[in-house]
Short mmCIF file of C-alpha atoms in Angstrom, two decimals:
data_model
loop_
_atom_site.label_atom_id
_atom_site.label_comp_id
_atom_site.label_asym_id
_atom_site.label_seq_id
_atom_site.Cartn_x
_atom_site.Cartn_y
_atom_site.Cartn_z
CA MET A 146 31.00 5.32 11.46
CA ARG A 147 30.57 8.79 10.06
CA LEU A 148 28.04 9.69 7.42
CA THR A 149 29.43 11.26 4.29
CA GLN A 150 28.66 14.92 3.77
CA GLN A 151 26.28 13.88 1.01
CA GLN A 152 24.41 11.58 3.39
CA ALA A 153 24.21 14.23 6.10
CA ASP A 154 22.97 16.74 3.53
CA HIS A 155 20.34 14.27 2.36
CA TYR A 156 19.04 13.91 5.90
CA ASP A 157 18.90 17.66 6.36
CA ALA A 158 17.16 18.27 3.05
CA HIS A 159 14.71 15.36 3.04
CA GLY A 160 14.27 14.53 6.72
CA PHE A 161 15.34 10.91 6.35
CA LEU A 162 18.27 8.80 5.24
CA MET A 163 18.28 5.16 4.20
CA LEU A 164 21.27 2.94 5.02
CA GLU A 165 20.57 -0.20 3.06
CA SER A 166 21.74 -3.53 4.54
CA LEU A 167 23.66 -1.80 7.33
CA LEU A 168 23.36 -4.99 9.40
CA ASP A 169 24.15 -8.39 7.95
CA ALA A 170 21.94 -11.47 7.83
CA GLU A 171 23.51 -13.04 10.89
CA GLU A 172 22.92 -9.90 12.94
CA VAL A 173 19.31 -9.81 11.81
CA GLU A 174 18.90 -13.39 13.06
CA ILE A 175 20.40 -12.43 16.42
CA LEU A 176 17.98 -9.52 16.75
CA ARG A 177 14.97 -11.61 15.74
CA ALA A 178 15.83 -14.26 18.32
CA ALA A 179 16.17 -11.56 20.98
CA PHE A 180 12.75 -10.19 20.00
CA GLU A 181 11.12 -13.61 20.27
CA ARG A 182 12.68 -13.99 23.71
CA ASP A 183 11.67 -10.51 24.84
CA ALA A 184 8.10 -10.89 23.62
CA LYS A 185 7.68 -13.67 26.20
CA VAL A 186 8.65 -11.47 29.17
CA PRO A 187 5.35 -10.69 30.93
CA GLY A 188 4.50 -7.08 31.55
CA PRO A 189 2.72 -4.02 30.22
CA GLN A 190 5.55 -3.41 27.74
CA VAL A 191 4.12 -6.24 25.61
CA VAL A 192 1.16 -5.07 23.55
CA ALA A 193 -1.12 -7.79 22.15
CA GLU A 194 -3.30 -7.60 19.10
CA ASP A 195 -6.77 -6.19 19.75
CA GLY A 196 -8.79 -9.16 20.95
CA GLY A 197 -5.94 -11.58 20.35
CA THR A 198 -2.86 -13.00 21.93
CA GLU A 199 -0.43 -12.34 19.08
CA VAL A 200 2.22 -9.77 20.00
CA ARG A 201 1.80 -6.49 18.18
CA ALA A 202 4.52 -4.43 19.84
CA VAL A 203 7.14 -4.64 22.56
CA TYR A 204 8.64 -1.59 24.27
CA SER A 205 12.05 -0.98 25.84
CA SER A 206 13.69 -4.27 24.85
CA HIS A 207 17.07 -2.52 25.13
CA GLN A 208 16.58 -2.53 28.90
CA ARG A 209 16.23 -6.31 29.02
CA GLN A 210 18.06 -7.85 26.07
CA PRO A 211 21.83 -7.42 25.66
CA GLU A 212 21.52 -7.60 21.86
CA TYR A 213 19.40 -4.45 21.86
CA ALA A 214 21.48 -2.78 24.57
CA GLY A 215 24.38 -3.30 22.18
CA LEU A 216 22.51 -2.26 19.07
CA ILE A 217 21.63 1.21 20.37
CA ARG A 218 25.33 1.76 21.08
CA ASP A 219 26.53 0.21 17.83
CA PRO A 220 28.96 2.65 16.18
CA ARG A 221 27.23 2.19 12.83
CA ILE A 222 24.06 3.61 14.38
CA LEU A 223 24.98 5.74 17.38
CA GLU A 224 27.75 7.68 15.64
CA PRO A 225 25.57 8.84 12.74
CA VAL A 226 22.90 9.86 15.25
CA GLN A 227 25.49 11.85 17.22
CA GLN A 228 26.70 13.43 14.01
CA LEU A 229 23.18 14.56 13.08
CA LEU A 230 22.09 15.60 16.58
CA THR A 231 24.81 16.11 19.19
CA ASP A 232 27.38 14.07 21.11
CA ASP A 233 25.28 13.50 24.21
CA VAL A 234 22.18 11.53 23.33
CA TYR A 235 20.15 8.80 25.03
CA VAL A 236 17.28 6.56 23.99
CA TYR A 237 14.02 8.28 24.82
CA GLN A 238 11.77 5.56 23.40
CA PHE A 239 12.35 2.08 22.02
CA LYS A 240 9.78 -0.21 20.45
CA ILE A 241 9.48 -3.09 18.04
CA ASN A 242 6.28 -3.23 16.00
CA ALA A 243 5.15 -6.49 14.47
CA LYS A 244 2.72 -5.28 11.86
CA PRO A 245 0.33 -8.19 11.41
CA ALA A 246 -0.54 -9.85 8.13
CA PHE A 247 -3.57 -8.50 6.26
CA GLY A 248 -3.78 -5.32 8.24
CA GLY A 249 -1.85 -3.27 10.69
CA ASP A 250 -1.85 0.41 11.40
CA LYS A 251 -4.08 2.67 9.43
CA TRP A 252 -2.82 5.61 7.46
CA ALA A 253 -2.97 8.27 10.14
CA TRP A 254 -0.57 10.89 8.82
CA HIS A 255 1.27 12.68 11.59
CA GLN A 256 4.46 14.23 12.95
CA ASP A 257 5.99 12.35 15.90
CA TYR A 258 7.20 15.37 17.77
CA LEU A 259 3.69 16.70 18.33
CA ALA A 260 2.87 13.55 20.32
CA TRP A 261 5.97 13.85 22.47
CA ARG A 262 5.47 17.53 23.14
CA LEU A 263 1.88 16.96 24.19
CA ALA A 264 2.33 13.78 26.19
CA ASP A 265 5.77 14.29 27.70
CA GLY A 266 6.51 18.01 27.52
CA LEU A 267 9.52 17.41 25.33
CA PRO A 268 10.86 20.97 24.89
CA ALA A 269 12.29 20.82 21.36
CA PRO A 270 12.36 18.47 18.36
CA ARG A 271 15.95 17.48 19.17
CA GLN A 272 15.55 13.81 18.27
CA VAL A 273 16.62 11.35 15.60
CA ASN A 274 14.58 8.20 14.99
CA ILE A 275 16.13 5.06 13.68
CA GLY A 276 14.07 2.35 12.06
CA VAL A 277 15.75 -1.07 11.84
CA PHE A 278 14.14 -3.53 9.42
CA LEU A 279 13.91 -6.94 11.08
CA ASP A 280 12.15 -8.25 7.96
CA ASP A 281 12.42 -7.22 4.34
CA VAL A 282 10.27 -4.14 3.81
CA THR A 283 8.42 -4.09 0.50
CA GLU A 284 5.65 -2.05 -1.01
CA PHE A 285 3.28 -4.81 0.09
CA ASN A 286 3.91 -5.19 3.81
CA GLY A 287 3.16 -1.81 5.28
CA PRO A 288 6.13 0.45 4.67
CA VAL A 289 6.36 3.86 6.27
CA ILE A 290 5.58 6.64 3.79
CA PHE A 291 7.36 9.97 4.17
CA LEU A 292 6.62 13.41 2.77
CA PRO A 293 10.28 14.19 2.05
CA GLY A 294 11.31 17.66 3.16
CA SER A 295 8.17 18.21 5.23
CA HIS A 296 10.16 18.30 8.47
CA ARG A 297 11.29 21.80 7.52
CA GLN A 298 7.72 23.04 8.04
CA GLY A 299 7.90 22.53 11.78
CA LEU A 300 4.69 21.36 13.42
CA VAL A 301 1.68 21.90 11.18
CA ARG A 302 -0.84 21.05 13.83
CA GLU A 303 -0.67 22.42 17.36
CA GLY A 304 -3.09 20.46 19.50
CA ARG A 305 -4.67 17.06 19.70
CA SER A 306 -8.14 15.96 18.76
CA ALA A 307 -10.86 16.52 21.32
CA ALA A 308 -11.89 12.89 21.06
CA ALA A 309 -8.50 11.61 22.18
CA ARG A 310 -8.89 8.33 24.01
CA SER A 311 -6.65 8.95 26.97
CA GLU A 312 -4.37 11.57 28.45
CA GLN A 313 -1.23 9.52 28.26
CA HIS A 314 -1.73 7.29 25.27
CA LEU A 315 -1.55 9.31 22.10
CA ASP A 316 -2.88 7.43 19.16
CA PRO A 317 -1.67 8.68 15.78
CA ASP A 318 -5.35 9.30 15.00
CA ASP A 319 -5.47 11.88 17.78
CA ILE A 320 -2.75 13.99 16.24
CA SER A 321 -3.26 13.25 12.57
CA LEU A 322 -3.09 15.84 9.85
CA THR A 323 -6.38 16.86 8.28
CA PRO A 324 -7.08 15.78 4.69
CA GLN A 325 -6.64 19.40 3.64
CA GLN A 326 -3.26 19.69 5.37
CA LEU A 327 -2.12 16.47 3.81
CA THR A 328 -3.30 17.39 0.33
CA GLU A 329 -1.40 20.65 0.51
CA HIS A 330 1.79 19.01 1.73
CA VAL A 331 1.69 16.05 -0.65
CA ASP A 332 1.32 18.56 -3.47
CA ARG A 333 4.41 20.33 -2.24
CA TYR A 334 6.62 17.45 -1.15
CA GLY A 335 5.34 14.28 -2.78
CA MET A 336 5.53 10.88 -1.11
CA THR A 337 8.34 8.38 -0.78
CA SER A 338 8.69 5.10 0.99
CA PRO A 339 12.08 3.59 1.89
CA LYS A 340 12.16 -0.14 1.28
CA GLY A 341 14.95 -2.65 1.53
CA PRO A 342 16.16 -5.95 2.85
CA ALA A 343 16.13 -6.91 6.51
CA GLY A 344 19.10 -5.26 8.22
CA SER A 345 18.52 -1.91 6.53
CA VAL A 346 18.27 1.15 8.75
CA VAL A 347 16.40 4.38 8.08
CA LEU A 348 17.10 7.53 10.10
CA PHE A 349 14.26 10.06 10.20
CA SER A 350 13.33 13.37 11.69
CA PRO A 351 10.80 13.76 14.52
CA GLU A 352 9.07 16.43 12.45
CA ILE A 353 8.78 14.64 9.12
CA MET A 354 5.17 14.00 8.12
CA HIS A 355 4.60 10.31 7.66
CA GLY A 356 1.99 7.62 7.50
CA SER A 357 1.97 3.89 7.27
CA ALA A 358 0.40 1.63 4.69
CA PRO A 359 -1.44 -1.49 5.76
CA ASN A 360 0.25 -4.84 5.42
CA MET A 361 -1.31 -6.49 2.35
CA SER A 362 0.86 -9.58 2.67
CA PRO A 363 0.13 -12.78 4.57
CA PHE A 364 3.27 -12.38 6.68
CA ALA A 365 3.90 -10.21 9.75
CA ARG A 366 6.55 -7.51 9.36
CA ARG A 367 8.79 -6.50 12.29
CA LEU A 368 10.24 -3.00 12.57
CA LEU A 369 12.34 -1.62 15.43
CA ILE A 370 12.09 2.09 16.12
CA ALA A 371 14.43 3.77 18.58
CA THR A 372 14.22 7.49 19.26
CA TYR A 373 17.37 9.22 20.41
CA ASN A 374 16.96 12.51 22.26
CA ASP A 375 19.46 15.26 23.07
CA CYS A 376 20.47 14.89 26.75
CA SER A 377 19.95 18.62 27.23
CA ASN A 378 16.34 18.32 26.05
CA LEU A 379 14.76 16.16 28.79
CA PRO A 380 10.98 15.83 28.97
CA ARG A 381 9.06 18.03 31.39
CA PRO A 382 5.70 16.33 31.79
CA LYS A 383 2.96 18.51 33.26
CA GLY A 384 1.37 15.72 35.28
CA GLU A 385 2.27 12.14 35.97
CA PRO A 386 4.96 11.05 33.50
CA ARG A 387 4.16 8.21 31.13
CA PRO A 388 5.41 4.76 32.18
CA GLU A 389 9.09 4.02 32.07
CA TYR A 390 8.72 1.43 29.32
CA VAL A 391 7.30 4.17 27.05
CA VAL A 392 9.52 7.08 28.12
CA CYS A 393 12.90 5.79 29.24
CA ARG A 394 14.29 7.23 32.48
CA ASP A 395 17.95 6.47 31.85
CA THR A 396 19.16 9.71 30.33
CA GLU A 397 22.90 9.17 30.68
CA PRO A 398 24.74 9.90 27.43
CA LEU A 399 25.39 6.77 25.40
CA ARG A 400 28.90 5.99 24.24
CA PRO A 401 29.57 3.99 21.06
CA LEU A 402 30.90 0.47 21.33
CA ALA A 403 34.33 -0.13 19.83
CA ALA A 404 32.89 -2.68 17.39
CA PRO A 405 29.56 -3.84 15.96
CA PHE A 406 27.16 -5.10 18.64
CA SER A 407 27.37 -8.64 17.31
CA GLN A 408 31.08 -8.76 18.16
CA THR A 409 30.67 -7.43 21.68
CA LEU A 410 27.85 -9.61 23.00
CA GLY A 411 28.62 -10.71 26.52
CA THR A 412 30.41 -7.46 27.33
CA VAL A 413 27.38 -5.13 27.45
CA ALA A 414 24.93 -5.24 30.33
CA ALA A 415 21.33 -4.73 29.31
CA MET B 69 -1.60 -4.03 -33.18
CA ARG B 70 -0.18 -7.46 -32.52
CA LEU B 71 1.63 -8.38 -29.37
CA THR B 72 5.13 -9.75 -29.83
CA GLN B 73 5.58 -13.43 -29.09
CA GLN B 74 7.47 -12.42 -25.97
CA GLN B 75 4.52 -10.31 -24.79
CA ALA B 76 2.03 -13.09 -25.50
CA ASP B 77 4.25 -15.57 -23.67
CA HIS B 78 4.47 -13.21 -20.70
CA TYR B 79 0.69 -13.06 -20.50
CA ASP B 80 0.41 -16.83 -20.65
CA ALA B 81 3.09 -17.40 -18.04
CA HIS B 82 2.24 -14.63 -15.58
CA GLY B 83 -1.45 -13.99 -16.21
CA PHE B 84 -0.98 -10.30 -16.97
CA LEU B 85 0.81 -7.98 -19.35
CA MET B 86 1.61 -4.31 -18.89
CA LEU B 87 1.58 -1.96 -21.90
CA GLU B 88 3.08 1.22 -20.52
CA SER B 89 1.82 4.55 -21.92
CA LEU B 90 -0.18 2.83 -24.65
CA LEU B 91 -2.41 5.91 -24.85
CA ASP B 92 -0.98 9.40 -25.05
CA ALA B 93 -1.69 12.34 -22.75
CA GLU B 94 -4.25 13.88 -25.09
CA GLU B 95 -6.19 10.63 -25.26
CA VAL B 96 -6.18 10.38 -21.49
CA GLU B 97 -7.67 13.88 -21.32
CA ILE B 98 -10.39 12.88 -23.79
CA LEU B 99 -11.25 9.82 -21.69
CA ARG B 100 -11.28 11.77 -18.45
CA ALA B 101 -13.63 14.36 -19.91
CA ALA B 102 -15.94 11.59 -21.13
CA PHE B 103 -15.93 10.05 -17.65
CA GLU B 104 -16.83 13.37 -16.03
CA ARG B 105 -19.70 13.70 -18.50
CA ASP B 106 -20.89 10.14 -18.02
CA ALA B 107 -20.78 10.35 -14.24
CA LYS B 108 -23.52 13.01 -14.49
CA VAL B 109 -25.95 10.74 -16.37
CA PRO B 110 -28.54 9.71 -13.77
CA GLY B 111 -29.19 6.02 -13.30
CA PRO B 112 -28.27 2.92 -11.34
CA GLN B 113 -25.06 2.58 -13.32
CA VAL B 114 -23.58 5.40 -11.23
CA VAL B 115 -22.44 4.17 -7.83
CA ALA B 116 -21.92 6.82 -5.15
CA GLU B 117 -19.62 6.65 -2.16
CA ASP B 118 -21.19 5.02 0.88
CA GLY B 119 -23.10 7.81 2.55
CA GLY B 120 -21.82 10.39 0.13
CA THR B 121 -22.50 11.93 -3.23
CA GLU B 122 -19.03 11.52 -4.72
CA VAL B 123 -18.98 9.05 -7.61
CA ARG B 124 -17.19 5.83 -6.80
CA ALA B 125 -17.86 3.84 -9.96
CA VAL B 126 -19.71 4.11 -13.25
CA TYR B 127 -20.74 1.08 -15.33
CA SER B 128 -21.20 0.61 -19.06
CA SER B 129 -19.96 4.02 -20.20
CA HIS B 130 -19.15 2.46 -23.57
CA GLN B 131 -22.89 2.28 -24.24
CA ARG B 132 -23.32 6.03 -23.78
CA GLN B 133 -20.05 7.78 -24.60
CA PRO B 134 -18.52 7.59 -28.09
CA GLU B 135 -15.00 7.90 -26.66
CA TYR B 136 -15.45 4.65 -24.77
CA ALA B 137 -17.32 2.99 -27.62
CA GLY B 138 -14.24 3.76 -29.67
CA LEU B 139 -11.76 2.74 -27.01
CA ILE B 140 -13.06 -0.83 -26.70
CA ARG B 141 -12.65 -1.17 -30.48
CA ASP B 142 -9.27 0.56 -30.59
CA PRO B 143 -6.85 -1.67 -32.53
CA ARG B 144 -4.18 -1.17 -29.87
CA ILE B 145 -6.50 -2.83 -27.35
CA LEU B 146 -8.97 -5.03 -29.21
CA GLU B 147 -6.40 -6.73 -31.43
CA PRO B 148 -4.21 -7.90 -28.54
CA VAL B 149 -7.33 -9.19 -26.79
CA GLN B 150 -8.36 -11.10 -29.92
CA GLN B 151 -4.86 -12.48 -30.20
CA LEU B 152 -4.93 -13.76 -26.61
CA LEU B 153 -8.52 -15.01 -26.64
CA THR B 154 -10.21 -15.48 -30.02
CA ASP B 155 -11.38 -13.36 -32.95
CA ASP B 156 -14.98 -13.04 -31.84
CA VAL B 157 -15.15 -11.20 -28.54
CA TYR B 158 -17.52 -8.67 -26.98
CA VAL B 159 -17.48 -6.56 -23.84
CA TYR B 160 -19.14 -8.50 -21.05
CA GLN B 161 -18.61 -5.85 -18.37
CA PHE B 162 -17.31 -2.29 -18.37
CA LYS B 163 -16.68 -0.09 -15.34
CA ILE B 164 -14.63 2.87 -14.21
CA ASN B 165 -13.62 2.90 -10.56
CA ALA B 166 -12.65 6.15 -8.89
CA LYS B 167 -10.80 4.90 -5.86
CA PRO B 168 -11.25 7.68 -3.33
CA ALA B 169 -8.46 9.44 -1.45
CA PHE B 170 -7.48 7.99 1.93
CA GLY B 171 -9.27 4.73 1.41
CA GLY B 172 -10.92 2.69 -1.24
CA ASP B 173 -11.38 -1.01 -1.62
CA LYS B 174 -10.05 -3.31 0.99
CA TRP B 175 -7.61 -6.08 0.26
CA ALA B 176 -10.06 -8.87 -0.47
CA TRP B 177 -7.98 -11.29 -2.50
CA HIS B 178 -10.00 -13.08 -5.16
CA GLN B 179 -10.28 -14.49 -8.65
CA ASP B 180 -12.74 -12.65 -10.91
CA TYR B 181 -14.02 -15.67 -12.75
CA LEU B 182 -15.50 -17.21 -9.61
CA ALA B 183 -17.81 -14.20 -9.29
CA TRP B 184 -18.94 -14.43 -12.89
CA ARG B 185 -19.52 -18.14 -12.77
CA LEU B 186 -21.61 -17.82 -9.62
CA ALA B 187 -23.57 -14.71 -10.51
CA ASP B 188 -23.98 -15.07 -14.26
CA GLY B 189 -23.38 -18.72 -15.06
CA LEU B 190 -20.45 -17.88 -17.28
CA PRO B 191 -19.44 -21.32 -18.57
CA ALA B 192 -15.66 -20.96 -18.89
CA PRO B 193 -12.90 -18.49 -17.99
CA ARG B 194 -12.68 -17.34 -21.60
CA GLN B 195 -12.14 -13.65 -20.81
CA VAL B 196 -9.42 -11.04 -20.94
CA ASN B 197 -9.60 -7.98 -18.69
CA ILE B 198 -8.07 -4.71 -19.64
CA GLY B 199 -7.27 -2.05 -17.08
CA VAL B 200 -6.76 1.46 -18.47
CA PHE B 201 -5.05 3.92 -16.12
CA LEU B 202 -6.89 7.24 -16.24
CA ASP B 203 -4.50 8.57 -13.59
CA ASP B 204 -0.91 7.70 -12.81
CA VAL B 205 -0.86 4.53 -10.73
CA THR B 206 1.77 4.51 -8.01
CA GLU B 207 2.51 2.37 -4.99
CA PHE B 208 0.61 4.96 -2.95
CA ASN B 209 -2.79 5.20 -4.62
CA GLY B 210 -4.22 1.73 -4.48
CA PRO B 211 -2.65 -0.33 -7.24
CA VAL B 212 -3.91 -3.78 -8.07
CA ILE B 213 -1.61 -6.50 -6.72
CA PHE B 214 -1.27 -9.74 -8.67
CA LEU B 215 0.04 -13.15 -7.71
CA PRO B 216 1.83 -13.69 -11.01
CA GLY B 217 1.26 -17.13 -12.46
CA SER B 218 -1.60 -17.95 -10.09
CA HIS B 219 -4.11 -18.05 -12.96
CA ARG B 220 -2.68 -21.44 -13.90
CA GLN B 221 -4.14 -22.90 -10.70
CA GLY B 222 -7.69 -22.54 -11.96
CA LEU B 223 -10.24 -21.62 -9.33
CA VAL B 224 -8.96 -22.23 -5.82
CA ARG B 225 -12.27 -21.62 -4.17
CA GLU B 226 -15.50 -23.13 -5.41
CA GLY B 227 -18.35 -21.41 -3.65
CA ARG B 228 -19.20 -18.12 -2.06
CA SER B 229 -19.38 -17.18 1.58
CA ALA B 230 -22.60 -18.00 3.40
CA ALA B 231 -22.85 -14.43 4.63
CA ALA B 232 -23.02 -13.00 1.11
CA ARG B 233 -25.07 -9.84 1.10
CA SER B 234 -27.21 -10.42 -1.95
CA GLU B 235 -27.81 -12.96 -4.67
CA GLN B 236 -26.83 -10.73 -7.52
CA HIS B 237 -24.24 -8.42 -6.08
CA LEU B 238 -21.04 -10.29 -5.40
CA ASP B 239 -18.71 -8.37 -3.18
CA PRO B 240 -15.06 -9.41 -3.40
CA ASP B 241 -15.35 -10.22 0.31
CA ASP B 242 -17.91 -12.91 -0.50
CA ILE B 243 -15.53 -14.81 -2.73
CA SER B 244 -12.22 -13.94 -1.12
CA LEU B 245 -9.41 -16.42 -0.60
CA THR B 246 -8.82 -17.56 2.96
CA PRO B 247 -5.65 -16.37 4.73
CA GLN B 248 -4.32 -19.91 4.47
CA GLN B 249 -4.98 -20.09 0.73
CA LEU B 250 -3.33 -16.74 0.22
CA THR B 251 -0.28 -17.59 2.33
CA GLU B 252 0.27 -20.74 0.32
CA HIS B 253 -0.06 -18.97 -3.01
CA VAL B 254 2.02 -15.93 -2.09
CA ASP B 255 4.74 -18.33 -1.01
CA ARG B 256 4.56 -19.99 -4.40
CA TYR B 257 4.00 -17.01 -6.72
CA GLY B 258 5.02 -13.86 -4.88
CA MET B 259 3.29 -10.53 -5.40
CA THR B 260 3.66 -7.88 -8.08
CA SER B 261 1.89 -4.67 -8.80
CA PRO B 262 1.93 -3.00 -12.23
CA LYS B 263 2.32 0.75 -11.95
CA GLY B 264 2.76 3.40 -14.57
CA PRO B 265 1.67 6.70 -16.00
CA ALA B 266 -1.89 7.51 -17.01
CA GLY B 267 -2.55 5.97 -20.41
CA SER B 268 -0.93 2.67 -19.50
CA VAL B 269 -2.96 -0.48 -20.06
CA VAL B 270 -2.68 -3.78 -18.21
CA LEU B 271 -4.23 -6.96 -19.59
CA PHE B 272 -5.02 -9.66 -17.04
CA SER B 273 -6.53 -13.08 -16.73
CA PRO B 274 -9.96 -13.74 -15.17
CA GLU B 275 -8.34 -16.40 -13.01
CA ILE B 276 -5.33 -14.50 -11.67
CA MET B 277 -5.46 -14.03 -7.90
CA HIS B 278 -5.39 -10.36 -7.08
CA GLY B 279 -6.14 -7.82 -4.41
CA SER B 280 -6.14 -4.10 -4.18
CA ALA B 281 -4.25 -1.83 -1.83
CA PRO B 282 -5.99 1.15 -0.25
CA ASN B 283 -5.36 4.59 -1.62
CA MET B 284 -2.98 6.28 0.84
CA SER B 285 -2.82 9.47 -1.19
CA PRO B 286 -5.02 12.53 -0.93
CA PHE B 287 -6.10 12.23 -4.57
CA ALA B 288 -8.73 9.97 -6.16
CA ARG B 289 -7.45 7.44 -8.69
CA ARG B 290 -9.53 6.46 -11.73
CA LEU B 291 -9.17 3.04 -13.35
CA LEU B 292 -11.21 1.68 -16.25
CA ILE B 293 -11.74 -2.08 -16.38
CA ALA B 294 -13.31 -3.72 -19.41
CA THR B 295 -13.82 -7.47 -19.56
CA TYR B 296 -13.92 -9.08 -22.98
CA ASN B 297 -15.63 -12.44 -23.28
CA ASP B 298 -15.51 -15.07 -26.03
CA CYS B 299 -18.75 -14.80 -28.06
CA SER B 300 -19.14 -18.57 -27.85
CA ASN B 301 -19.09 -18.41 -24.05
CA LEU B 302 -22.28 -16.48 -23.26
CA PRO B 303 -23.58 -16.37 -19.69
CA ARG B 304 -26.34 -18.77 -18.67
CA PRO B 305 -27.80 -17.29 -15.51
CA LYS B 306 -29.87 -19.67 -13.42
CA GLY B 307 -32.42 -17.04 -12.38
CA GLU B 308 -33.01 -13.43 -13.28
CA PRO B 309 -29.93 -12.10 -15.08
CA ARG B 310 -28.05 -9.23 -13.50
CA PRO B 311 -28.87 -5.77 -14.85
CA GLU B 312 -27.73 -4.80 -18.30
CA TYR B 313 -25.36 -2.13 -17.03
CA VAL B 314 -23.46 -4.86 -15.12
CA VAL B 315 -23.68 -7.67 -17.67
CA CYS B 316 -23.83 -6.24 -21.17
CA ARG B 317 -26.43 -7.73 -23.51
CA ASP B 318 -24.80 -6.73 -26.79
CA THR B 319 -22.83 -9.85 -27.63
CA GLU B 320 -22.10 -9.10 -31.28
CA PRO B 321 -18.42 -9.60 -32.14
CA LEU B 322 -16.45 -6.36 -32.02
CA ARG B 323 -14.37 -5.33 -35.00
CA PRO B 324 -11.26 -3.17 -34.62
CA LEU B 325 -11.30 0.41 -35.81
CA ALA B 326 -8.92 1.27 -38.61
CA ALA B 327 -7.15 3.82 -36.41
CA PRO B 328 -6.80 4.85 -32.76
CA PHE B 329 -10.14 5.88 -31.21
CA SER B 330 -8.99 9.47 -30.86
CA GLN B 331 -8.72 9.78 -34.65
CA THR B 332 -12.12 8.28 -35.35
CA LEU B 333 -14.32 10.24 -32.96
CA GLY B 334 -17.51 11.24 -34.68
CA THR B 335 -17.58 8.09 -36.76
CA VAL B 336 -18.47 5.58 -34.01
CA ALA B 337 -21.93 5.42 -32.50
CA ALA B 338 -21.98 4.75 -28.78
#
């Protein structure tokens, strides 16, 4: 699937592009079931709630679940990413966040690429993120908020906070924009927050400034985020690389499936 | 000004009614200037940020500032309140909240009338609240979220939490709905959040379940809330009544001005 010129221009100008209801309801059900299954696989890739047992995030499900192995190669997703980035891309990071009811991430405003440059030595911001809504995203359940166009600034902040909690784990708080930086950029760019039904997909730049509202609703909200990286832009970590479930080691170029992932299940190895 | 039958029916059915841009830009400027002035009047009615000097809320400005004395008698506001409640009403409580940037109230979901019954012995939920937007209210700066129709439930919770911080000050946390209560009622009623330009006014029921999102933006957001009470429904506190700036003592019936407050300034004593 190719983006129209208008869609590609929108991504370039604003740093994100919303593809509403790209996946259908049946596909969303397939992906939810695969998430439930994957969340039960023991290992460090499953992140529990602070002080609880509820699953907050799962990493690298595409390495274990054929549905997600198919999804990242789905022509409706991979081809637009190739179009925006380059033909040879691979998945650098894959995670599914289950933002809990009555809470969830705070509003640390940041640019993703700073984290990846610091933690993984990623040479250039040659990535495209995709966010796949596994639940309806509304103004009430913790949508991502973008400063549209802010990706054209490049990185606003250079380093990380001195109080960072660990060398390898970069919390958004450690790399967040200062209130003054945010005020200046909100004045210039405004704020926008893509919302839509489950099955919608939002593509966004690794340099776009964004934050995340808390989930005011009594229901958890699941969001898949996969980051595609240019195969000629491999990470060069200074020390020990981060674990494989955080920074994927398989850097072979992905090739699009001939059909939507839901029609090819059984033919793709995870 | 009379509400249309459709507007009155909407209030009855949903527990709130939005009157977009009821006040014009010049009137908003007049009210903002009066707030700035009133926030400098020393006294317990000015509430500062925790650990800061920035003003978070000011109570009972209508007793000191002629602009607000006029506003509560403005025919565009007082007449709809009379229509929904009864002819003889007075202002029971008046406050202006300046929800700070990057934060503000948490999402304690509650029903106002429970607080007033517990703290002031208010016999019946014979009130109408008005919220006057002194700044644009968007999805990003901490809008109030209603469960539309939930006022028809009556009070869901009877008492206050055992850990309440003081006898007289009722924090929304002390009277908040449980997660289970909220889940059940969100399932039944859904959530909605009136937004609009500065000068908009929202009327809402003392029994509607509501919460408040944090302010994700870098700008403070000012909201005036005045609660009108039926003059035949005066509070009957069990012990010492709460201070006058919180629970107004002037219970004389209000009469509408002949014209908008902005045209009568100089003729109304605060």
